PDB file of C-alpha atoms in Angstrom:
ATOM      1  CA  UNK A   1       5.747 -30.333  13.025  1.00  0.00           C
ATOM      2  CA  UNK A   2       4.369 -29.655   9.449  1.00  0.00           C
ATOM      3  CA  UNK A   3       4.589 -25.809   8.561  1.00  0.00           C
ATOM      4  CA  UNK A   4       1.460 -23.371   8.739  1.00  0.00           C
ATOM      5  CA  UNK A   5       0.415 -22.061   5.054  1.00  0.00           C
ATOM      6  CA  UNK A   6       1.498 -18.731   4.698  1.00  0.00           C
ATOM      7  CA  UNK A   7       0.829 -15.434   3.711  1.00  0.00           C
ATOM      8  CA  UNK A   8       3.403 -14.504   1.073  1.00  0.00           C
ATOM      9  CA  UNK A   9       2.923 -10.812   0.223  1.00  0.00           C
ATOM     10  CA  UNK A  10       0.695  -7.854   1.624  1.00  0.00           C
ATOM     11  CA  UNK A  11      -0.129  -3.843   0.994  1.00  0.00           C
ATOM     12  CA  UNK A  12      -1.892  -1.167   1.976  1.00  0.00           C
ATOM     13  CA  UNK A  13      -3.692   0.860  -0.797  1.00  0.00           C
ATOM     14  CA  UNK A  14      -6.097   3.882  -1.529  1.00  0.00           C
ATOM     15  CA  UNK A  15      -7.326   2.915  -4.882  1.00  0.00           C
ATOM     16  CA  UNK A  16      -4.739   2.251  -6.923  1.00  0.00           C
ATOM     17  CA  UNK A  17      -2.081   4.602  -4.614  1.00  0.00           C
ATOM     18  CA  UNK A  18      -0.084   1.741  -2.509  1.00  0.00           C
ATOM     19  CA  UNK A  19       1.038   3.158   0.340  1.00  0.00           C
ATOM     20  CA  UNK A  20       3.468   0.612   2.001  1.00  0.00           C
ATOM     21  CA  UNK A  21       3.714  -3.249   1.083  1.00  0.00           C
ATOM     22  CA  UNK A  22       5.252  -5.804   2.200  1.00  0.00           C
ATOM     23  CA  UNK A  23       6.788  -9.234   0.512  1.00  0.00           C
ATOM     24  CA  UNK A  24       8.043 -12.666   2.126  1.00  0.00           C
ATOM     25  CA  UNK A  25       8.877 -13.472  -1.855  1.00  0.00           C
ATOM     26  CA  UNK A  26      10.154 -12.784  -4.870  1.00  0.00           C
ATOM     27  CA  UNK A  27       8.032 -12.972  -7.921  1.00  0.00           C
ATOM     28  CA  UNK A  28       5.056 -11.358  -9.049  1.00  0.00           C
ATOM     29  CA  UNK A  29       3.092 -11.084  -6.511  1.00  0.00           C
ATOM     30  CA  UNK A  30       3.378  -6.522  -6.460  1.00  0.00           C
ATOM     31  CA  UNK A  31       1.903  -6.839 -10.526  1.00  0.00           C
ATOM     32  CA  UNK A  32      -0.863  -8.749 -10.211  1.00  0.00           C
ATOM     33  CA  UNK A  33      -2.209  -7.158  -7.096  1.00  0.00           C
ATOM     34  CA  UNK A  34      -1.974  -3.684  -8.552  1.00  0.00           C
ATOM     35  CA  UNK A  35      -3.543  -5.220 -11.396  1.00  0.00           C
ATOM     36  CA  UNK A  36      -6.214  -6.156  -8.835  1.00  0.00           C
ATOM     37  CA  UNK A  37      -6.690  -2.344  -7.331  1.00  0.00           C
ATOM     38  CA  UNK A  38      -7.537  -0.766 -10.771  1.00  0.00           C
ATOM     39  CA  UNK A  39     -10.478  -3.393 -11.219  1.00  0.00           C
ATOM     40  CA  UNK A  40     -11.871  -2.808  -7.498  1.00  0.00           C
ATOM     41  CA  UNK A  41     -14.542  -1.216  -6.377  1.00  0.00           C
ATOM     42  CA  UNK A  42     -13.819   1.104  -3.527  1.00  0.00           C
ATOM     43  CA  UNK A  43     -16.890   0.431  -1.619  1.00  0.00           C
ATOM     44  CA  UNK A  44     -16.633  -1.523   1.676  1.00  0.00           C
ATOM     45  CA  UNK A  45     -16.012  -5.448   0.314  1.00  0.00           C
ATOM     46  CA  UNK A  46     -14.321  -8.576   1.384  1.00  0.00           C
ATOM     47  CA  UNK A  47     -13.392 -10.579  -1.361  1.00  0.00           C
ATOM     48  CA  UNK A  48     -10.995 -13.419  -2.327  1.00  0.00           C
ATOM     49  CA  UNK A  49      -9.785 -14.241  -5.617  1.00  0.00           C
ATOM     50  CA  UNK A  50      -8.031 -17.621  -6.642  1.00  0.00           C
ATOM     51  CA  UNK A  51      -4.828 -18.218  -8.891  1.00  0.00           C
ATOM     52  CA  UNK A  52      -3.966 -21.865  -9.208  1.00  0.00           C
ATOM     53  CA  UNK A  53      -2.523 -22.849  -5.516  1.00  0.00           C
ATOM     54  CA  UNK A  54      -2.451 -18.800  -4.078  1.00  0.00           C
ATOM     55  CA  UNK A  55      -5.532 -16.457  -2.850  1.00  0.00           C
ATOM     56  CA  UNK A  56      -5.716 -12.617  -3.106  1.00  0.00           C
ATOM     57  CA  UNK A  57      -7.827 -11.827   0.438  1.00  0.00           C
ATOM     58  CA  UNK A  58      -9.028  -8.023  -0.043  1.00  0.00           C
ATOM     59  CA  UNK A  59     -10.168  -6.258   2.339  1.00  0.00           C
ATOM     60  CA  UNK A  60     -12.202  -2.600   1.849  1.00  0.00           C
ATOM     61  CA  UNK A  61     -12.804  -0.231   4.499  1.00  0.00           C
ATOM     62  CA  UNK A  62     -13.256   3.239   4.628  1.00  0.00           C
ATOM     63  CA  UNK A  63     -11.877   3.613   1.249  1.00  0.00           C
ATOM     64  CA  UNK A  64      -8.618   2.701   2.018  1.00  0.00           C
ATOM     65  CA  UNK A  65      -7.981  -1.516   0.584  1.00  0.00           C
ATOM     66  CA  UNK A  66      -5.653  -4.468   2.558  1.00  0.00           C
ATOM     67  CA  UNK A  67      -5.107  -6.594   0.663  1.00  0.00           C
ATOM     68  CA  UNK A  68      -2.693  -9.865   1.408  1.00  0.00           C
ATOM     69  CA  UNK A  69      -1.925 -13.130  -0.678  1.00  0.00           C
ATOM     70  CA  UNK A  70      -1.681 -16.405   1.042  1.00  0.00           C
ATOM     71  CA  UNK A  71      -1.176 -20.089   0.176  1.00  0.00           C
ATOM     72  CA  UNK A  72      -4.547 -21.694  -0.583  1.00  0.00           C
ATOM     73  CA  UNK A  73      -4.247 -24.010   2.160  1.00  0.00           C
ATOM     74  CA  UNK A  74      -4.480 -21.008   4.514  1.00  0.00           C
ATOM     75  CA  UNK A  75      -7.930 -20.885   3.978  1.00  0.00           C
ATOM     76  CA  UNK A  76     -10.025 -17.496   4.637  1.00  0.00           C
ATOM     77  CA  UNK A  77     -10.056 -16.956   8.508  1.00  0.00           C
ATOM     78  CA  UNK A  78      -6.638 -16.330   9.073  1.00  0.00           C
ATOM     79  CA  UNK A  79      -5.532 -14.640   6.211  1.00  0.00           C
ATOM     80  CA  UNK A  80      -8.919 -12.205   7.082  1.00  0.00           C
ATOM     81  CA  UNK A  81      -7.773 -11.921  11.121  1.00  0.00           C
ATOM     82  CA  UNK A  82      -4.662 -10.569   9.666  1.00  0.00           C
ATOM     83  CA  UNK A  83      -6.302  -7.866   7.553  1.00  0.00           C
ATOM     84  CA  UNK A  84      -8.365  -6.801  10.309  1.00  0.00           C
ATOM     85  CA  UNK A  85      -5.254  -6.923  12.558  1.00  0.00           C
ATOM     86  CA  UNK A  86      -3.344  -4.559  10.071  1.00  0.00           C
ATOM     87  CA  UNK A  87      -6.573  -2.086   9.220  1.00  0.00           C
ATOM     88  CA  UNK A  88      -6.392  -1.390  13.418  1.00  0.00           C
ATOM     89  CA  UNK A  89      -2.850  -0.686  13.292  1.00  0.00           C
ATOM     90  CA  UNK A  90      -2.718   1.095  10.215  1.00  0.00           C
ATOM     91  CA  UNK A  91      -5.907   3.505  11.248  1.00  0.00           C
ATOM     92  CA  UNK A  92      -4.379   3.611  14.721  1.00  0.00           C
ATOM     93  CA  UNK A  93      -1.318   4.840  13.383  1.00  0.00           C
ATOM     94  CA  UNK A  94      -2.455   6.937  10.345  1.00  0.00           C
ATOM     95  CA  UNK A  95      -6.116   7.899  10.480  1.00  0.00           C
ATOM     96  CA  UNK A  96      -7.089  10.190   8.451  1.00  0.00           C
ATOM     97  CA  UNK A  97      -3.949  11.421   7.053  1.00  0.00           C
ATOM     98  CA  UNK A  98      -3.911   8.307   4.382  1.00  0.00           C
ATOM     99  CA  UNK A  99      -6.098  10.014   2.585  1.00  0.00           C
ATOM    100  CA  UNK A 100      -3.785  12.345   1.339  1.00  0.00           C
ATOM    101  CA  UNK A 101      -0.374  10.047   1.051  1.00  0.00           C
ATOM    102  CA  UNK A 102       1.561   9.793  -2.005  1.00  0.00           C
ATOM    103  CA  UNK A 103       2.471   6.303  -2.820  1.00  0.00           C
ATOM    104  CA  UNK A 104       4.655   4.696  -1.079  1.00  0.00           C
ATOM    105  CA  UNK A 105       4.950   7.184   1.852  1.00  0.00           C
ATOM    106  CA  UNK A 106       4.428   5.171   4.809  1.00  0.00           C
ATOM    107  CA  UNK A 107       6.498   2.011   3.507  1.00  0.00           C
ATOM    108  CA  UNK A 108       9.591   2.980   5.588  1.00  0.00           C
ATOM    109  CA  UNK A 109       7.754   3.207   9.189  1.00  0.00           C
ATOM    110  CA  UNK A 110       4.766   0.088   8.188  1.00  0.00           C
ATOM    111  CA  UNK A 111       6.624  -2.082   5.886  1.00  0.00           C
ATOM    112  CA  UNK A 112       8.019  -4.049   9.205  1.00  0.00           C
ATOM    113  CA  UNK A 113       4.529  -4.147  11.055  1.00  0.00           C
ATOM    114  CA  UNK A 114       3.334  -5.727   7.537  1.00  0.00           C
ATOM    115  CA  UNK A 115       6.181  -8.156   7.827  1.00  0.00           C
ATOM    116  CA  UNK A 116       5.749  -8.835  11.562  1.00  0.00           C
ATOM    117  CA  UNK A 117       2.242  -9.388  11.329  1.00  0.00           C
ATOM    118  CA  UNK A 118       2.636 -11.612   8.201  1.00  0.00           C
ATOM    119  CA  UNK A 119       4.859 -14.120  10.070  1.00  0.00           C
ATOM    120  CA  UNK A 120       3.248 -14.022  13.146  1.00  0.00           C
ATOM    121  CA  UNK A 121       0.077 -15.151  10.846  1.00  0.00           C
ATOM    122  CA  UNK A 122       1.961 -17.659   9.486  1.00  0.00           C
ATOM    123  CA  UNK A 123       3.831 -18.922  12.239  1.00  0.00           C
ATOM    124  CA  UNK A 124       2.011 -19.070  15.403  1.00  0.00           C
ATOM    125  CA  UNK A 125      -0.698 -21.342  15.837  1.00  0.00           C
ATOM    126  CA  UNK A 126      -2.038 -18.939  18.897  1.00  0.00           C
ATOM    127  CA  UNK A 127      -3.600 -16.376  15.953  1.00  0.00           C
ATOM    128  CA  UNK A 128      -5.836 -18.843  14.924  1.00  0.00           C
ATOM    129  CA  UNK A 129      -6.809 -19.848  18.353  1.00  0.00           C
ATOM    130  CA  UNK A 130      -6.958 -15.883  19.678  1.00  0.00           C
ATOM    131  CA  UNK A 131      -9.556 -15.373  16.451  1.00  0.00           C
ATOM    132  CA  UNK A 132     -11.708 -18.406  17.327  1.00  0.00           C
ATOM    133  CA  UNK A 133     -12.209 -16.943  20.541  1.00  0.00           C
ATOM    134  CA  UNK A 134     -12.523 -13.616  20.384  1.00  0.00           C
ATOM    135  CA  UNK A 135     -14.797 -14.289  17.338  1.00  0.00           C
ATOM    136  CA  UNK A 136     -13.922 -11.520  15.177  1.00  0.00           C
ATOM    137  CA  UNK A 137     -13.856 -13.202  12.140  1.00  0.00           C
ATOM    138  CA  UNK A 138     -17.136 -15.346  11.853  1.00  0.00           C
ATOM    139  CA  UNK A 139     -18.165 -13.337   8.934  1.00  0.00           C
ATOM    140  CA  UNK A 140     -15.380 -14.798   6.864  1.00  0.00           C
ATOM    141  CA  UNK A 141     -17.004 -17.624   6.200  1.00  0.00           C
ATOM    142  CA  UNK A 142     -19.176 -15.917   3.745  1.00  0.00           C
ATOM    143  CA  UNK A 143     -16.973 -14.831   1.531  1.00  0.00           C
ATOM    144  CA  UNK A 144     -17.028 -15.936  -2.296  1.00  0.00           C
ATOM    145  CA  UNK A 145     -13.716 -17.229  -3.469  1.00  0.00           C
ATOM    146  CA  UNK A 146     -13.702 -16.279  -6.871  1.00  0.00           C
ATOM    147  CA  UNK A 147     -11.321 -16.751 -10.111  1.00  0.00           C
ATOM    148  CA  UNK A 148      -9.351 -14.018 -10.307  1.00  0.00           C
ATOM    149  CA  UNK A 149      -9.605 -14.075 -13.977  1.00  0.00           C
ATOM    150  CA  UNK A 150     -13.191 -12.586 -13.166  1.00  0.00           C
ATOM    151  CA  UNK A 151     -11.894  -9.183 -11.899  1.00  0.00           C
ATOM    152  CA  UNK A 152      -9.306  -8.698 -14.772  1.00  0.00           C
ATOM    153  CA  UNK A 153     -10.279  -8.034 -18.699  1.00  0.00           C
ATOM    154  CA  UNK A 154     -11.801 -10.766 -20.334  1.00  0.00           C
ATOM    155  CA  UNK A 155      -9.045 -12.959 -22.115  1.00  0.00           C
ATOM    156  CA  UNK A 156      -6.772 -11.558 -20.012  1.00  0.00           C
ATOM    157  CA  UNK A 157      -4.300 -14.272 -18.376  1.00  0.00           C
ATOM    158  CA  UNK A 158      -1.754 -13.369 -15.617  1.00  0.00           C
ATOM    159  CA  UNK A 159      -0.038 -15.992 -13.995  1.00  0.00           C
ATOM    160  CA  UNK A 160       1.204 -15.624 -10.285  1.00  0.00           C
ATOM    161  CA  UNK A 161       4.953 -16.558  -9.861  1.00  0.00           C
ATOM    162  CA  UNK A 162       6.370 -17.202  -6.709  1.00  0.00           C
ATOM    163  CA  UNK A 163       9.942 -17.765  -5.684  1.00  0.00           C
ATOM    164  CA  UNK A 164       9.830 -18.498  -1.997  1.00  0.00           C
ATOM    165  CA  UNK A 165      13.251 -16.595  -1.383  1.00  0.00           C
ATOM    166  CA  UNK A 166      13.668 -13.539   0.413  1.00  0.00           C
ATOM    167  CA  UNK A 167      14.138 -10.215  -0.767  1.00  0.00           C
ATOM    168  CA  UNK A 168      11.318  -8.153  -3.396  1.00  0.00           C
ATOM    169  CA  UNK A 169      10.826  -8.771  -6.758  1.00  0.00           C
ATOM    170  CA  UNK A 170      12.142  -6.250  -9.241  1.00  0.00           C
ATOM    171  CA  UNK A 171       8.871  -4.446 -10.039  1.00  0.00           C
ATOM    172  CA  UNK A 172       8.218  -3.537  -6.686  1.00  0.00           C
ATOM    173  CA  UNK A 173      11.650  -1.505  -6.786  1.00  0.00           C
ATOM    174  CA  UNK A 174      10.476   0.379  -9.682  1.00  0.00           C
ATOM    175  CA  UNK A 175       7.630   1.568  -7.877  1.00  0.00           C
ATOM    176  CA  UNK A 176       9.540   2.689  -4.973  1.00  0.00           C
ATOM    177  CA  UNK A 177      12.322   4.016  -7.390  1.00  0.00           C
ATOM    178  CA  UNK A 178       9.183   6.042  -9.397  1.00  0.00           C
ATOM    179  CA  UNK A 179       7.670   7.539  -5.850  1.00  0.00           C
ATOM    180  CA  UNK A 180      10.850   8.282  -4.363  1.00  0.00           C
ATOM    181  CA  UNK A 181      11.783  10.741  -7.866  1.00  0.00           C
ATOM    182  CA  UNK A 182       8.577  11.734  -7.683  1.00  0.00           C
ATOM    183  CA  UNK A 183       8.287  13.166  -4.402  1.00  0.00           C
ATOM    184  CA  UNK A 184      11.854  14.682  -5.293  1.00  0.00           C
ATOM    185  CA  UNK A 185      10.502  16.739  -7.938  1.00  0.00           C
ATOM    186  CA  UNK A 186       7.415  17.896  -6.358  1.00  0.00           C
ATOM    187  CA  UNK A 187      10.360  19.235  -3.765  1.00  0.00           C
ATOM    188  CA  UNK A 188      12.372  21.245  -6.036  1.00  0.00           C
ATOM    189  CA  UNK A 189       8.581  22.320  -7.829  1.00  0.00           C
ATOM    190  CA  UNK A 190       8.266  23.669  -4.282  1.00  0.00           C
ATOM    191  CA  UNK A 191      11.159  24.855  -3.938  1.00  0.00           C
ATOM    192  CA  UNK A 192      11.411  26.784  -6.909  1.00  0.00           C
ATOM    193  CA  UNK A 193       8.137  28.178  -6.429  1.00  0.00           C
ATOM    194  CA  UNK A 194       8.997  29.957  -3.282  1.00  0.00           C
ATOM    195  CA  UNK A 195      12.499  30.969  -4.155  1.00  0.00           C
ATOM    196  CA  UNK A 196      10.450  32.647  -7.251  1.00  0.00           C
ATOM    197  CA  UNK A 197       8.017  34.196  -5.330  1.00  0.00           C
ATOM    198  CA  UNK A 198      10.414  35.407  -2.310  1.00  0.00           C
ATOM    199  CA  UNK A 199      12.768  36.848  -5.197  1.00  0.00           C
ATOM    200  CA  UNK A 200       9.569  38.371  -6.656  1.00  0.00           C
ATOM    201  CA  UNK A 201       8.737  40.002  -3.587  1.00  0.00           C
ATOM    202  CA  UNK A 202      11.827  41.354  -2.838  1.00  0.00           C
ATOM    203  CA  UNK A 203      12.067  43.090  -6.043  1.00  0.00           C
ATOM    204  CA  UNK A 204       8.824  44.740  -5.896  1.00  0.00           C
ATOM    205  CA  UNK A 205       9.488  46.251  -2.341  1.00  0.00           C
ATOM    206  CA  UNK A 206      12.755  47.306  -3.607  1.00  0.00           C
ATOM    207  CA  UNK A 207      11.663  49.280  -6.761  1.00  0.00           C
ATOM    208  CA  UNK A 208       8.684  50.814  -4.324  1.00  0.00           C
ATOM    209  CA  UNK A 209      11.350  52.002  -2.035  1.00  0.00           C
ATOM    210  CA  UNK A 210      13.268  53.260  -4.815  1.00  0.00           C
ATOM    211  CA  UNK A 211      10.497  55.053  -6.301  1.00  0.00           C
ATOM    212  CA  UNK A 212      10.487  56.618  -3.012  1.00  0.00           C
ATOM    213  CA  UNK A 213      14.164  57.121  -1.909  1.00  0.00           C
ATOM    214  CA  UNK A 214      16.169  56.687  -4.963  1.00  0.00           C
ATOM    215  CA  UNK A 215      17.797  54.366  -6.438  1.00  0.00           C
ATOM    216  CA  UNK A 216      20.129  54.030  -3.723  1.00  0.00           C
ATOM    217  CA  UNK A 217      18.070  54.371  -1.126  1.00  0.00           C
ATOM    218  CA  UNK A 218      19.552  57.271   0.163  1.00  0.00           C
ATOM    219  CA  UNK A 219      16.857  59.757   0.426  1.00  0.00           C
ATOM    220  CA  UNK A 220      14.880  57.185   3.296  1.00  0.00           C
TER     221      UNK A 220
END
């Protein structure tokens, strides 16, 4: 049986804040599609953009952007099912509180649903079939498949480079690396702070009391 085109590489954003991604590749897949997320308008789009045999899908709801890259072959409908698929689970499972995330925050717990949902995409010839019936995704076919060159700076020219073996490619580690100091230091920011202000405290209710009682205390 000939293999199902498949979707390579996937995230979850809020503007240009990913939240958890997820990648079936190594290459640059993570570059380009952050690229992608400072261009983007944050109102509620579908949109598809082309480079050579590889689409972006994106996905815009709510002000929070899936976005997934498949093989062209894949077509729209499918790679689309699956962004709908992962908006339900990710609202299900988040709501509200994405809106305040730091990057990366959620890519421990929703990194696997990304890559369960990407292979099950890719794999299973029933999520076509479920979609066709349950018409979800008639819509899709109305979507513009543009060059991605069009949402990037004019002259600009980045070329997507896929390695079809597992593991992440090296940029998407440095993000990950960057997050993970930076929620470190907004830790021991915090945790200065309140050792500061308990230390504070405890001085001033000291030198009250010792206005009071002496410097000892002894007098209370």
């Amino acid at each position: 049986m000939a293999s199902l085109p498949k979707i390579l590489f996937s995230l979850v954003a809020r503007g240009q804040v990913v939240l958890t991604e997820h990648s079936e590749i190594s290459g640059n897949a993570n570059i380009i599609a952050i690229r992608i997320l400072e261009k983007l308008s944050q109102e509620d789009t579908r949109v598809s953009y082309s480079q050579n045999r590889h689409v972006f899908h994106i996905l815009v709801s709510g002000g929070i952007t899936y976005l997934a890259v498949a093989e062209e072959a894949a077509g729209c409908r499918i790679p689309f099912a699956f962004l709908e698929d992962i908006k339900t689970r990710f609202t299900n499972q988040y709501g509200p509180s994405a809106r305040q995330a730091v990057a990366y925050e959620y890519n421990t717990e929703f990194s696997s649903v990304l890559a369960e949902r990407m292979r099950y995409f890719s794999n299973d010839p029933n999520a076509d079939i479920i979609n066709k019936m349950k018409g979800d995704i008639a819509e899709v076919k109305n979507v513009m498949i543009e060059n991605i060159e069009k949402v990037l700076e004019r002259g600009e020219r980045l070329d997507l480079l896929v390695d079809k073996a597992e593991g992440l490619h090296h940029g998407a580690q440095i993000f990950r690396g960057s997050a993970r100091r930076l929620r470190q230091h907004m830790w021991w920011q915090n945790t200065r702070l309140w050792v500061t202000g308990g230390s504070l405290t405890a001085a001033t209710i000291y030198f009250i009391a010792a206005y009071n009682c002496g410097l000892t205390l002894a007098h209370c």
